[in-house]
XYZ file of C-alpha atoms in Angstrom:
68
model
C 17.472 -14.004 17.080
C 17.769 -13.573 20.822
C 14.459 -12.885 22.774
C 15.078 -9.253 23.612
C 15.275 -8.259 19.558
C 12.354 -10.471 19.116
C 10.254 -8.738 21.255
C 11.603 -4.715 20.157
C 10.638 -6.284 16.648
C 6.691 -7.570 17.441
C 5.714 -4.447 18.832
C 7.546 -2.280 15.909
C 5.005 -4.049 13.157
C 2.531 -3.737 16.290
C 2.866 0.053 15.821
C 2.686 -0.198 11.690
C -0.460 -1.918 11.841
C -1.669 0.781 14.404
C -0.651 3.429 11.970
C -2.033 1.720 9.053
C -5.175 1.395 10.157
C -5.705 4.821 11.634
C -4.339 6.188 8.425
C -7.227 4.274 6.473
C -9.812 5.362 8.898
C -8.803 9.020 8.550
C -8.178 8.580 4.820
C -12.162 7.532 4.775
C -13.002 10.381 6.876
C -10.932 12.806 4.677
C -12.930 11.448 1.421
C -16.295 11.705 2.927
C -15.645 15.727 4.622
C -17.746 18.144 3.481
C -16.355 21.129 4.199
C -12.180 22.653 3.597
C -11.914 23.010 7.700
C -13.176 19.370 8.257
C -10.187 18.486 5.517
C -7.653 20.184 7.379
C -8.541 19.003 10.562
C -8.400 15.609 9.684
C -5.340 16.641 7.683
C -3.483 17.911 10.934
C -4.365 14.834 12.856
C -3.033 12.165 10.348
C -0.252 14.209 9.997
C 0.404 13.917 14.164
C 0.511 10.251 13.291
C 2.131 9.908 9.660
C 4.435 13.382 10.085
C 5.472 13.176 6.272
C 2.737 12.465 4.992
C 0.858 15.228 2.009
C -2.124 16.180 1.166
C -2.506 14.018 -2.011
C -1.568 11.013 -0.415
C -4.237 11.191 1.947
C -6.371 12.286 -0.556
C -5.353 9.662 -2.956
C -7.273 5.951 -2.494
C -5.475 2.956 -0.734
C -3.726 0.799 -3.543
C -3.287 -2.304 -2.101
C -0.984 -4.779 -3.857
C -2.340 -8.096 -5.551
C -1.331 -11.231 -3.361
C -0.542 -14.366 -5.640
């Protein structure tokens, strides 16, 4: 793999860990919103990050897969 590709391909799973983890912090805030305009805030903003991304996966909890 020559050094140019290398590089393009660190900071593409550099931006998939960004996502991920501001998808779980807004996925917490989501959970713990009290009100249907908080929601849809929150909503519209990981939406701006995860564009095709619904409702019920946001609402829906994190399944993480089991490591051996």
């Amino acid at each position: 793999m020559s050094r140019h590709k290398k590089i393009n391909r660190v900071k593409e799973i550099d931006r998939r860990r960004h996502r991920k983890a501001k998808l779980a912090k807004l996925r917490v805030r989501y959970q713990t919103a009290k009100t249907e305009a908080e929601r849809k805030d929150i909503y519209n903003r990981a939406a701006r990050v995860s564009p095709f991304l619904t409702v019920e996966e946001l609402a829906a909890p994190t399944q993480h897969p089991q490591r051996p």
